[in-house]
mmCIF file of C-alpha atoms in Angstrom:
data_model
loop_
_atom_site.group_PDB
_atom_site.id
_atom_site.type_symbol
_atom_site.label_atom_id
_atom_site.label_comp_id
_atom_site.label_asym_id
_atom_site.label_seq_id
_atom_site.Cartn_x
_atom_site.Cartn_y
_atom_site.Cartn_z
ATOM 1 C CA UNK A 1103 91.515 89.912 104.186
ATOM 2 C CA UNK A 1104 92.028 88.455 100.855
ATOM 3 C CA UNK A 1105 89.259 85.276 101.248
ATOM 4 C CA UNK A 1106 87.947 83.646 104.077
ATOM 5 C CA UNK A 1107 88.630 80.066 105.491
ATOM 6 C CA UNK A 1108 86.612 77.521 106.728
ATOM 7 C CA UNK A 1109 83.734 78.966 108.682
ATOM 8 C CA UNK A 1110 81.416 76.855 110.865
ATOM 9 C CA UNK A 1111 77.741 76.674 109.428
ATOM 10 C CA UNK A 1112 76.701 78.740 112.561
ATOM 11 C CA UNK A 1113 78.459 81.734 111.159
ATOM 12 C CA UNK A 1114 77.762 81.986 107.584
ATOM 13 C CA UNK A 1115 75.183 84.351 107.912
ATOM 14 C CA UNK A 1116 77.784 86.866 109.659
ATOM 15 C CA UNK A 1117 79.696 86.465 107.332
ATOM 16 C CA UNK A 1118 77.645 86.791 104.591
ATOM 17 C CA UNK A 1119 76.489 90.385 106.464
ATOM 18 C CA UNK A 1120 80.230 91.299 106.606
ATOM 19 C CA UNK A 1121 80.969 90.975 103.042
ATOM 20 C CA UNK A 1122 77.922 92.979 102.405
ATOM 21 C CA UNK A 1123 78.679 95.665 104.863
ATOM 22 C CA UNK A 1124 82.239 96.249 103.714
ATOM 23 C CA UNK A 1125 81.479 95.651 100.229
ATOM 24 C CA UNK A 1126 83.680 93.116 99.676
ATOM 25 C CA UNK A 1127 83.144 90.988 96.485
ATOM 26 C CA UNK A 1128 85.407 87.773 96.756
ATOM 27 C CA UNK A 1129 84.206 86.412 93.504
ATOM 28 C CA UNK A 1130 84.572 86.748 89.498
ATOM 29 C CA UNK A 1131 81.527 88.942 87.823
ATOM 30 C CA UNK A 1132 78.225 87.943 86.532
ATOM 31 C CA UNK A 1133 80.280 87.962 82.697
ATOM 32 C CA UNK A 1134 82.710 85.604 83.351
ATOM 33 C CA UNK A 1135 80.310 83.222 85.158
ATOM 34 C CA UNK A 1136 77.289 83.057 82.846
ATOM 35 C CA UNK A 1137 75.786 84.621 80.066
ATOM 36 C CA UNK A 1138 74.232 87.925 82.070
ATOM 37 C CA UNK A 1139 76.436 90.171 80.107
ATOM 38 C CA UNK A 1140 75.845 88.220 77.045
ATOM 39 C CA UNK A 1141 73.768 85.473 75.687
ATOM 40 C CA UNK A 1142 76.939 84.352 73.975
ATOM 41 C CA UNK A 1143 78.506 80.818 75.302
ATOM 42 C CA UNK A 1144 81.647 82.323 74.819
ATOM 43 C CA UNK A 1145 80.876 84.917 77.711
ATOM 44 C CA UNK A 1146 81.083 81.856 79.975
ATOM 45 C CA UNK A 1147 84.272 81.324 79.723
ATOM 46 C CA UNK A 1148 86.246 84.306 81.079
ATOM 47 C CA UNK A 1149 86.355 87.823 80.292
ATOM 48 C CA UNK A 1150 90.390 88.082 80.223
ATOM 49 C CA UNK A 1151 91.061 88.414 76.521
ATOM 50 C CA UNK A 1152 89.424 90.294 73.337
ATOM 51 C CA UNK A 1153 88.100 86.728 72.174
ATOM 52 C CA UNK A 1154 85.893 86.703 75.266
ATOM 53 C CA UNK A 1155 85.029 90.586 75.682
ATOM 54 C CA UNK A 1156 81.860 91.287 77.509
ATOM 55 C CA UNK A 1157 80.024 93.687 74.479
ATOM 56 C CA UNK A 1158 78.636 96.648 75.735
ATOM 57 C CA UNK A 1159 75.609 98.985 74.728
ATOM 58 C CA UNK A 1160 76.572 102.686 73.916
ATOM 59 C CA UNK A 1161 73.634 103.570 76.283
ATOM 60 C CA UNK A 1162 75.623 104.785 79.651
ATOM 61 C CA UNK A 1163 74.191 101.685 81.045
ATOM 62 C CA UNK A 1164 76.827 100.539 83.519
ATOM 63 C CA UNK A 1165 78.110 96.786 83.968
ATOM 64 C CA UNK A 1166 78.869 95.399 87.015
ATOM 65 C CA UNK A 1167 82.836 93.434 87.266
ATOM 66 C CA UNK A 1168 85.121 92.419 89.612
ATOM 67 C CA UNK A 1169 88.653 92.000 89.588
ATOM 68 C CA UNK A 1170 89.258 88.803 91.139
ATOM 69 C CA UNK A 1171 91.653 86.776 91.563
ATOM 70 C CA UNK A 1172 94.372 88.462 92.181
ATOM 71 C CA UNK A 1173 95.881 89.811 88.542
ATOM 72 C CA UNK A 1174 92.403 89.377 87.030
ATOM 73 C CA UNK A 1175 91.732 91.142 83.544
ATOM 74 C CA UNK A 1176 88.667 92.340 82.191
ATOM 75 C CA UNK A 1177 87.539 92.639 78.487
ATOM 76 C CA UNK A 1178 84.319 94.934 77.115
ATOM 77 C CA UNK A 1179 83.729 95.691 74.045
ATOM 78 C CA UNK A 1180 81.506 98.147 71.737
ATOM 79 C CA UNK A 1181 81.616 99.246 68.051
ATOM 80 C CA UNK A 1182 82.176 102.748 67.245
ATOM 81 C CA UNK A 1183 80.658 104.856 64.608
ATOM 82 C CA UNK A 1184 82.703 106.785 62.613
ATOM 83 C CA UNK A 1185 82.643 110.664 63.633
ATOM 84 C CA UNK A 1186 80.961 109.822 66.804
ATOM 85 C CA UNK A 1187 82.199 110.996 70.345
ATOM 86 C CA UNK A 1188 82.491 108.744 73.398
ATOM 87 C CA UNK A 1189 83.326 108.579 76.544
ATOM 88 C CA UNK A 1190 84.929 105.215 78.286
ATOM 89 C CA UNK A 1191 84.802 105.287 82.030
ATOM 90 C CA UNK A 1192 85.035 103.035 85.158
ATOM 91 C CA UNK A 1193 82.703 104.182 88.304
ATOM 92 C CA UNK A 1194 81.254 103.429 91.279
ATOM 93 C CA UNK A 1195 84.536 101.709 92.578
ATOM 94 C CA UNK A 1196 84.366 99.884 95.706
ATOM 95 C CA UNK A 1197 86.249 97.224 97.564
ATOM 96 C CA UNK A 1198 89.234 99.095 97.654
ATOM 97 C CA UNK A 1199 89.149 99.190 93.640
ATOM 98 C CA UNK A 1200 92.010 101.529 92.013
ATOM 99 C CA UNK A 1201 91.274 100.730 87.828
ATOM 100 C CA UNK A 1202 93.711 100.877 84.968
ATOM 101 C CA UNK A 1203 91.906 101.676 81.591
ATOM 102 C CA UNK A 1204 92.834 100.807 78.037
ATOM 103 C CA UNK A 1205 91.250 101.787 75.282
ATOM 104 C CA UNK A 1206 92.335 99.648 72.226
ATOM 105 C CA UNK A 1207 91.934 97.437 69.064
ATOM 106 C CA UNK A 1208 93.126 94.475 66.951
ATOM 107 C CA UNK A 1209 95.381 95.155 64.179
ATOM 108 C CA UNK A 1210 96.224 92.367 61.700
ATOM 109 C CA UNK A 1211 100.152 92.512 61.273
ATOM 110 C CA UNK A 1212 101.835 89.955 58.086
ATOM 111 C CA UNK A 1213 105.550 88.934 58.710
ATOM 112 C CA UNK A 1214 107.167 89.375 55.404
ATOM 113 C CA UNK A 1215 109.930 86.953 56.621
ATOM 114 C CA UNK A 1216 108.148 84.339 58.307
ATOM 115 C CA UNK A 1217 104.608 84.931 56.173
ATOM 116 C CA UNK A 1218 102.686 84.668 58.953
ATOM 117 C CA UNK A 1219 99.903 86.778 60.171
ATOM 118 C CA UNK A 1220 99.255 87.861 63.668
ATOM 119 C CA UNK A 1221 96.964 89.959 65.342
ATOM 120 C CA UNK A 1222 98.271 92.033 67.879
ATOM 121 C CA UNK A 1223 96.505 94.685 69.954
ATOM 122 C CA UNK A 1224 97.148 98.358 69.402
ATOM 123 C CA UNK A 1225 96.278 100.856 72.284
ATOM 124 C CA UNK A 1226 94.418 104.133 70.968
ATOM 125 C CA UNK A 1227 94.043 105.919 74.603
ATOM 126 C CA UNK A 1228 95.666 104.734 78.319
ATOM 127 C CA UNK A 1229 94.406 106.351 81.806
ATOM 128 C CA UNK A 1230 94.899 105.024 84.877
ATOM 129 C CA UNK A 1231 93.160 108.234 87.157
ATOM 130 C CA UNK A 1232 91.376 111.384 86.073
ATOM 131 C CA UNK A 1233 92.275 113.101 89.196
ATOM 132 C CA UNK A 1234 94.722 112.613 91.714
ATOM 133 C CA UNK A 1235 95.358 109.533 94.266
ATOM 134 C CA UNK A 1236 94.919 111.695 97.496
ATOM 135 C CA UNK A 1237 94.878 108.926 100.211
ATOM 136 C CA UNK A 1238 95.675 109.235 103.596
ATOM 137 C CA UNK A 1239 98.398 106.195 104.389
ATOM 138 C CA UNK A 1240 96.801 105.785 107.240
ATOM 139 C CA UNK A 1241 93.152 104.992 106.330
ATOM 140 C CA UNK A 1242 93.314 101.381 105.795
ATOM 141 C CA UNK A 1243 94.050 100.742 109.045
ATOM 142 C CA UNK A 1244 91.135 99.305 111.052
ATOM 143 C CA UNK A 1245 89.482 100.386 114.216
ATOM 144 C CA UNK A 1246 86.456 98.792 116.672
ATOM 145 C CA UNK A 1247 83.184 100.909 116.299
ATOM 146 C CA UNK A 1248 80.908 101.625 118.779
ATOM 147 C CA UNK A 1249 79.118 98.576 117.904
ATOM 148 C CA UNK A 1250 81.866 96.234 117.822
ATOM 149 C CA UNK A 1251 82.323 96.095 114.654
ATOM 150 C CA UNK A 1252 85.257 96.983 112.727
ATOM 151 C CA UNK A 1253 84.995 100.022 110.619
ATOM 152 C CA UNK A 1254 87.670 102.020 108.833
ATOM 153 C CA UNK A 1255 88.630 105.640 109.084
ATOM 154 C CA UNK A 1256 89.518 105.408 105.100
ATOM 155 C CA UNK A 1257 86.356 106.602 102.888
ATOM 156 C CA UNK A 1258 85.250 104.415 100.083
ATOM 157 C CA UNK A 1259 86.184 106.512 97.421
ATOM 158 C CA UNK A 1260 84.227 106.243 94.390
ATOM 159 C CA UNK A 1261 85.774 108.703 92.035
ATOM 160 C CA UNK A 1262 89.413 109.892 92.721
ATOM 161 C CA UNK A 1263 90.838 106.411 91.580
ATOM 162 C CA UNK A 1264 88.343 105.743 88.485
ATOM 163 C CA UNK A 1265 89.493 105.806 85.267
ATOM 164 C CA UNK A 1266 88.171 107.274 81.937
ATOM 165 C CA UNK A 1267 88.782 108.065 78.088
ATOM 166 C CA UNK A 1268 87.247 110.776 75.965
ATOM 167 C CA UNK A 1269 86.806 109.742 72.703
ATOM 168 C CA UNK A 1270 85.757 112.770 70.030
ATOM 169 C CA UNK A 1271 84.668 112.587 66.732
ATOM 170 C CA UNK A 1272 86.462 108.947 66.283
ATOM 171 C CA UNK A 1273 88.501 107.927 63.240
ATOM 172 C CA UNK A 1274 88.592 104.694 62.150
ATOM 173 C CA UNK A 1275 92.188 103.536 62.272
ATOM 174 C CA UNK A 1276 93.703 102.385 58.613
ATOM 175 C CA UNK A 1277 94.543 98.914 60.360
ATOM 176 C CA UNK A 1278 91.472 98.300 62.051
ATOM 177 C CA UNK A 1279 89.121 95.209 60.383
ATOM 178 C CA UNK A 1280 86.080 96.718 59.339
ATOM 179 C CA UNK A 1281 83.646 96.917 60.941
ATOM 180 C CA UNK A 1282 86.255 98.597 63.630
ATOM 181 C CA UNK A 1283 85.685 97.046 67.134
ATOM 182 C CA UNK A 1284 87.242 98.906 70.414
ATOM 183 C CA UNK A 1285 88.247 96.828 73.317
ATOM 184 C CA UNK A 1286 88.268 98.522 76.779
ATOM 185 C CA UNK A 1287 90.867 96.320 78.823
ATOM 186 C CA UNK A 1288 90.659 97.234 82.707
ATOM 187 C CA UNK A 1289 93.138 96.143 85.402
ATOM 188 C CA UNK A 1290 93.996 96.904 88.775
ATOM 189 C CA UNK A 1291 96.496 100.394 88.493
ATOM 190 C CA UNK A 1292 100.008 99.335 88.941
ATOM 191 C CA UNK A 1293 100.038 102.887 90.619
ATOM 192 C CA UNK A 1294 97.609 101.342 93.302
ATOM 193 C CA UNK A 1295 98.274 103.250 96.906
ATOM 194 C CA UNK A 1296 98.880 101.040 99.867
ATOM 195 C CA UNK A 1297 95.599 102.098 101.233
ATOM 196 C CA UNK A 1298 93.833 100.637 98.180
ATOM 197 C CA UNK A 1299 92.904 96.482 97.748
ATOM 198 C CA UNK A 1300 94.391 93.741 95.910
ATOM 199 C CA UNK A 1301 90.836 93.345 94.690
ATOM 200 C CA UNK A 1302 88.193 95.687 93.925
ATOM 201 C CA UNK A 1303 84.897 96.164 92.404
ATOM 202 C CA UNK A 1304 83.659 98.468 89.917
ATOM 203 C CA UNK A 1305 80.921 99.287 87.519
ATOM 204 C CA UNK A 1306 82.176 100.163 83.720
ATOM 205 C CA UNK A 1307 79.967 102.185 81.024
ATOM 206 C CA UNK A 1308 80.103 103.678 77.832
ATOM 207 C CA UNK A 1309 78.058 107.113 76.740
ATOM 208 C CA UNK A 1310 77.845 108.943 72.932
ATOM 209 C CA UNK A 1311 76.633 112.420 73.747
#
């Protein structure tokens, strides 16, 4: 299922339970539609480019995104201190999540030419898994419980298809604006398995030992 239809009154609570059950978050995050992440107006907006990053605490407490629609990109953000190790991971993946991480930051670049200045974004670390994708092909596929409900043979794996970036004793790059902000851009992994979503769910941290 990708959304649901029209659904009598009658039946919203079902299907209110069957989202829950399964996990299944059909909706953008708390940081793209209000200012939970942030008290920021710009936070409102959407979290799909560096403009609108959702900042993060170096803490280890996790946020909560989604990546929906279809295609959707998130932004965090977090400024790192110089010598300082840190690691940049996505957990707790759910909804048939499979994340794409990159760790990166804005770089002011002048056209001699043209004399124009851009800013472009310059990736310091990519990972898309940590481990390996060891699915079975056949786990997506549905069967009726003994309740009647639909379950799936396919575990909802929380770890194998995460993402994360090591970070030690950082170096501010000689083309970062000071002070140096890293973005953390997550997507869903091009790499995705057929037994993954076209959504997915996932909680995103960063930790400085």
């Amino acid at each position: 299922w990708s959304e649901f239809g029209q659904v009598q009154p009658e039946f919203i609570p079902q299907k209110l339970s069957i989202t829950r059950e399964r996990q299944m978050e059909f909706f953008s995050d708390a940081c793209e539609l209000s200012s939970a992440c942030s008290n920021s107006m710009i936070n409102k907006a959407d979290d799909n480019s560096p403009e609108n990053a959702s900042p993060l605490g170096v803490n280890g407490t996790p946020q909560h995104h989604t990546l929906f629609p279809a295609g959707d990109t998130d932004y965090m953000s977090f400024q790192p201190v110089e010598g300082s190790s840190y690691t940049i991971e996505t957990l707790n993946l759910t909804n048939g999540a499979d994340t794409y991480l990159e760790v990166l930051y804005l770089s002011v670049k002048e056209d001699v030419e043209t004399q124009t200045v851009r800013v472009v974004e310059t990736a310091l670390h990519v990972n898309d898994n940590p481990g390996d994708r060891t699915f079975t092909e056949g786990c997506a596929q549905l069967r009726e419980g003994p309740d009647g409900n639909l379950t799936s043979d396919c575990p909802n794996n929380k770890s194998a298809l995460a993402s994360k970036v090591v970070i030690t004793n950082f170096i501010t790059p000689s083309d970062c604006p000071v002070p140096c902000t890293l973005y953390a851009r997550v997507k869903r992994s091009p790499n995705a398995p057929p037994s993954t979503g076209v959504f997915g769910s996932y909680d995103f941290r960063v930790t400085s030992p």
